[in-house]
JSON list of C-alpha atoms in Angstrom, two decimals:
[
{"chain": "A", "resi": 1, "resn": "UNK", "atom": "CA", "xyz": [5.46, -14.87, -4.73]},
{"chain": "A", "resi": 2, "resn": "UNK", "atom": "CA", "xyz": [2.84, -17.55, -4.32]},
{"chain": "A", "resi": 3, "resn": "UNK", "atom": "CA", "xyz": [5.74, -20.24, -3.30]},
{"chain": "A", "resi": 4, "resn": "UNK", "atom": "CA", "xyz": [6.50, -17.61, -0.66]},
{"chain": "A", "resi": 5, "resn": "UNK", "atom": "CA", "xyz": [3.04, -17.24, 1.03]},
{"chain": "A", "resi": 6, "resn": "UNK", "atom": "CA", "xyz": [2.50, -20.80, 0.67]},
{"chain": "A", "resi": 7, "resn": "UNK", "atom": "CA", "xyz": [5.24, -21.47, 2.15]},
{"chain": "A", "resi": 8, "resn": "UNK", "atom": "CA", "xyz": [5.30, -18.14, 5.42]},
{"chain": "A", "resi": 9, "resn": "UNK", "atom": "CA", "xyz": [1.54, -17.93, 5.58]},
{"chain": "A", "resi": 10, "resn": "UNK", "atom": "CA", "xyz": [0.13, -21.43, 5.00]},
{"chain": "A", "resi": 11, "resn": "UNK", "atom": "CA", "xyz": [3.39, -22.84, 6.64]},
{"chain": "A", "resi": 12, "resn": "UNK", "atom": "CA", "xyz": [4.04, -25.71, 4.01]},
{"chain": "A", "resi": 13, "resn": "UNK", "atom": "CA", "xyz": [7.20, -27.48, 3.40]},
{"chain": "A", "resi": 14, "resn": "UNK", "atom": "CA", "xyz": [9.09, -26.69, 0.81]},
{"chain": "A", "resi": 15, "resn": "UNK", "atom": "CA", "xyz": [7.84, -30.26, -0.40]},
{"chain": "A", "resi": 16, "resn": "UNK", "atom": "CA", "xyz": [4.31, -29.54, -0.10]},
{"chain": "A", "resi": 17, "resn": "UNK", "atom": "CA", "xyz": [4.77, -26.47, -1.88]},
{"chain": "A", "resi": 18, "resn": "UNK", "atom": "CA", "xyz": [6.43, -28.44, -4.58]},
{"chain": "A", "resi": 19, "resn": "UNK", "atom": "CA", "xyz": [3.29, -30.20, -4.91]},
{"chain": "A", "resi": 20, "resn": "UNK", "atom": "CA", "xyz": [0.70, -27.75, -4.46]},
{"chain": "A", "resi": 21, "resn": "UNK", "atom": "CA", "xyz": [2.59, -25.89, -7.72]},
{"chain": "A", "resi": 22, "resn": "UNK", "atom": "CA", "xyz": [3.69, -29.41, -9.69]},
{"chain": "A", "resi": 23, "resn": "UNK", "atom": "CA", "xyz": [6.94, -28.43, -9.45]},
{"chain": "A", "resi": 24, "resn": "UNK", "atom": "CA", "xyz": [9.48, -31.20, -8.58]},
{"chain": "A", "resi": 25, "resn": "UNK", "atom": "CA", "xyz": [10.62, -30.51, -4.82]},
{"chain": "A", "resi": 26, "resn": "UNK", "atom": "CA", "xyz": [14.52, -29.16, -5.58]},
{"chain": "A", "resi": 27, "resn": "UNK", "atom": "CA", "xyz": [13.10, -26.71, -8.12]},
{"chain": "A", "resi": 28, "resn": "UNK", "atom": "CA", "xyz": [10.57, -25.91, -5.35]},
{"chain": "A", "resi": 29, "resn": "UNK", "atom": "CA", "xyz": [13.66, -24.90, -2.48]},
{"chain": "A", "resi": 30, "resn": "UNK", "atom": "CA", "xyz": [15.63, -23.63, -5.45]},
{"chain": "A", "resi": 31, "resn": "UNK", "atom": "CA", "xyz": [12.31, -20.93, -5.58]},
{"chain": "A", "resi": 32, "resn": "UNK", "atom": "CA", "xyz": [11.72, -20.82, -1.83]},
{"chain": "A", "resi": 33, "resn": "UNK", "atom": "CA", "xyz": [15.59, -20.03, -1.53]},
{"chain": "A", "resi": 34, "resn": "UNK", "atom": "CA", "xyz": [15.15, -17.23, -4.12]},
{"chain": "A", "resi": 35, "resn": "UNK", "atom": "CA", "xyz": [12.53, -15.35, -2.80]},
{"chain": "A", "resi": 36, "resn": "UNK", "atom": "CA", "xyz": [13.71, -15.27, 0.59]},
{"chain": "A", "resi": 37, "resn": "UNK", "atom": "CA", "xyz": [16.96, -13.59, -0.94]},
{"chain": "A", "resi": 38, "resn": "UNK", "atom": "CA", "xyz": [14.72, -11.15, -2.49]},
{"chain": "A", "resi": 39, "resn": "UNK", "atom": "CA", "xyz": [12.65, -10.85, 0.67]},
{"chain": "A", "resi": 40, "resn": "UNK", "atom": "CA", "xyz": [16.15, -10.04, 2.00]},
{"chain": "A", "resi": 41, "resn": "UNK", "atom": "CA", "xyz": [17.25, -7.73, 0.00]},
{"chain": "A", "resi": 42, "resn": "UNK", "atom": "CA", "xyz": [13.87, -5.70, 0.12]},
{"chain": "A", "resi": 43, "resn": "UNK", "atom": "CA", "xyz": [14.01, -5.25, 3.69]},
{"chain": "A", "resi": 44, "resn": "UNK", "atom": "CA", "xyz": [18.01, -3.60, 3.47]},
{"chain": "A", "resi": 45, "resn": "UNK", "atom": "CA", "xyz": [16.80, -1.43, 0.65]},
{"chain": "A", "resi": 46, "resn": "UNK", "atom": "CA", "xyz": [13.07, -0.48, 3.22]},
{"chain": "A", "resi": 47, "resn": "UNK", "atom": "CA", "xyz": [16.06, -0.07, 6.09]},
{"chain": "A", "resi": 48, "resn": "UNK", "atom": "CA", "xyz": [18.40, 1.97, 3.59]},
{"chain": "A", "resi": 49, "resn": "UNK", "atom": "CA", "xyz": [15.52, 4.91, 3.33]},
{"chain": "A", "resi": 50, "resn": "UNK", "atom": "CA", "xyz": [15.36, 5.05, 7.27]},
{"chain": "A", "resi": 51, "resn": "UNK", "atom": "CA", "xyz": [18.97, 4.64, 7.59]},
{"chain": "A", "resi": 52, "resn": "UNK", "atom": "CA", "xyz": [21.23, 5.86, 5.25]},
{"chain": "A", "resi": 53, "resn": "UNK", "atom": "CA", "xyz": [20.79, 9.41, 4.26]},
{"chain": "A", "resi": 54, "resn": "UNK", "atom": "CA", "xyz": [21.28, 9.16, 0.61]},
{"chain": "A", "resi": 55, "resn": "UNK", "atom": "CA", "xyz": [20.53, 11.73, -1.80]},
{"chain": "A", "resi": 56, "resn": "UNK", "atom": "CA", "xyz": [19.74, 9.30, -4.71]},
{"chain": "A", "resi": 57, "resn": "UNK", "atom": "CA", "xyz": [17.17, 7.11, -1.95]},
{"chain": "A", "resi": 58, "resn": "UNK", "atom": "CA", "xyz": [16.03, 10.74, -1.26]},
{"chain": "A", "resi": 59, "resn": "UNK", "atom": "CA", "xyz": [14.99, 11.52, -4.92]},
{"chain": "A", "resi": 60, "resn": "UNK", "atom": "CA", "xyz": [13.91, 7.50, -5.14]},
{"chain": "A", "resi": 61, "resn": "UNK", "atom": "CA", "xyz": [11.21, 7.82, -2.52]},
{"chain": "A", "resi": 62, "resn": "UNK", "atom": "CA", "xyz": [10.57, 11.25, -2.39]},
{"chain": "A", "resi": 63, "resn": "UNK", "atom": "CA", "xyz": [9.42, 11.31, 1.42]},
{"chain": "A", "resi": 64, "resn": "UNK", "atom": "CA", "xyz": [9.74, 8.23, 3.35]},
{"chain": "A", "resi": 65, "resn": "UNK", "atom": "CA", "xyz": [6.54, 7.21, 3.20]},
{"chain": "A", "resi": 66, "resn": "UNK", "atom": "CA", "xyz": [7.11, 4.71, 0.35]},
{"chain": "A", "resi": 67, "resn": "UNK", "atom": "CA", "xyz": [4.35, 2.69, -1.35]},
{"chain": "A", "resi": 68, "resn": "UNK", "atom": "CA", "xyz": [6.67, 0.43, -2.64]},
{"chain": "A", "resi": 69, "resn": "UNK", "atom": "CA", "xyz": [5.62, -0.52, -6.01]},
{"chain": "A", "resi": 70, "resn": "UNK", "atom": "CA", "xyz": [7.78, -4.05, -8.12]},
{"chain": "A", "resi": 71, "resn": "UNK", "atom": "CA", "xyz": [9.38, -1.24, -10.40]},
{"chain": "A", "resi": 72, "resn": "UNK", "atom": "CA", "xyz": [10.51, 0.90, -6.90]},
{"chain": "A", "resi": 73, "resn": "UNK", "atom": "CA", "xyz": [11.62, -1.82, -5.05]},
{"chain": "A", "resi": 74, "resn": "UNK", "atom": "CA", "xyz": [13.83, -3.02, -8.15]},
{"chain": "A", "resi": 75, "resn": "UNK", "atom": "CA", "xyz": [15.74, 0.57, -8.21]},
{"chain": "A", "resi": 76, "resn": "UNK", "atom": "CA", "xyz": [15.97, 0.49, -4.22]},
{"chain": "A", "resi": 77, "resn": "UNK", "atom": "CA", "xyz": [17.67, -2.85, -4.73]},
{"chain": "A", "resi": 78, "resn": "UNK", "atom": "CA", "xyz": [19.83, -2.29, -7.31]},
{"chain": "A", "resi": 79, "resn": "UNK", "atom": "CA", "xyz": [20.74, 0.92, -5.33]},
{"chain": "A", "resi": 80, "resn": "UNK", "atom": "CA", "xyz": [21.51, -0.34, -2.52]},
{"chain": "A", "resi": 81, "resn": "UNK", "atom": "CA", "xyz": [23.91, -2.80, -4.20]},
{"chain": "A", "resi": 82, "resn": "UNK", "atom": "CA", "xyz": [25.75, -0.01, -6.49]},
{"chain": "A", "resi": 83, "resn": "UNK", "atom": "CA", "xyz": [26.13, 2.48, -3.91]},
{"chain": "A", "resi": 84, "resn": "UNK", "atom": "CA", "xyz": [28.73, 1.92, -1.17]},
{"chain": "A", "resi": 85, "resn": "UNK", "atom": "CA", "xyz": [27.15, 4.46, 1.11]},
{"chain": "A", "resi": 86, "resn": "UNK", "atom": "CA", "xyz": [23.83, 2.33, 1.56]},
{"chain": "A", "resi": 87, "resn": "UNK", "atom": "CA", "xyz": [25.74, -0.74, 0.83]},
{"chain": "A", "resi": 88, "resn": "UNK", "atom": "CA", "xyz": [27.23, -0.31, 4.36]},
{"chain": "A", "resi": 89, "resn": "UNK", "atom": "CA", "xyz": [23.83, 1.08, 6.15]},
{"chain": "A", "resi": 90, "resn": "UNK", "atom": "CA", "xyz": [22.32, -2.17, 4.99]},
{"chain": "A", "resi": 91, "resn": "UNK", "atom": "CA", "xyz": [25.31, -4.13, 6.13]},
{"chain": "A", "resi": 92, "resn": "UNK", "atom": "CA", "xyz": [24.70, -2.09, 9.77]},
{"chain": "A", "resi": 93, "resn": "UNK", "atom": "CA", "xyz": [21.20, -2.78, 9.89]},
{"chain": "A", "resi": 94, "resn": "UNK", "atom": "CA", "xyz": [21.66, -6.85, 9.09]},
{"chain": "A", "resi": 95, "resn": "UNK", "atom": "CA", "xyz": [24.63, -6.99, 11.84]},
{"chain": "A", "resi": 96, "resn": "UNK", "atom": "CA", "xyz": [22.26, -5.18, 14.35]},
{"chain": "A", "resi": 97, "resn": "UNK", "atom": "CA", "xyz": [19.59, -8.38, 13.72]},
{"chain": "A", "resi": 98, "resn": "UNK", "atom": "CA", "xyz": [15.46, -7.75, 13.10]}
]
């Protein structure tokens, strides 16, 4: 998390975030690259509650205004991966761009 808002909010390379953390710079995109996959995958699962209709994202976030807490956004992931219904919302919603 910290490599990320190094990285989006102070706007450092992937090298200065290296250093900032004393982590050698591959390890440092090898984190960056990570956590914008995760970053990723959060925003299919946040588009998956508008989108997709589920009844198992139903029961997950109750009504859809989510306060998406680490152990919420985990199951929304994981969802969204194991169910083919929402597998293919969040496919839609990646093809149709930000």
């Amino acid at each position: 998390r910290e490599a990320l808002e190094l990285a989006v909010r102070h706007r450092l390379t992937p090298r200065a975030v290296a250093s900032v953390l004393g982590l050698e710079p591959v390890a440092a995109r090898e984190l960056l690259a990570a956590a914008a996959c995760e970053v990723e995958r959060t925003r299919a699962a946040l588009a998956v509650v508008e989108t997709a209709g589920c009844p198992t994202v139903a029961r997950l976030t109750g009504d859809h205004q989510v306060l998406l807490s680490a152990a919420l956004r985990r199951e929304l992931v994981r969802h969204v991966d194991d169910c083919p219904r929402c597998r293919r919302a969040a496919e839609r919603v990646d093809a149709a761009g930000p």
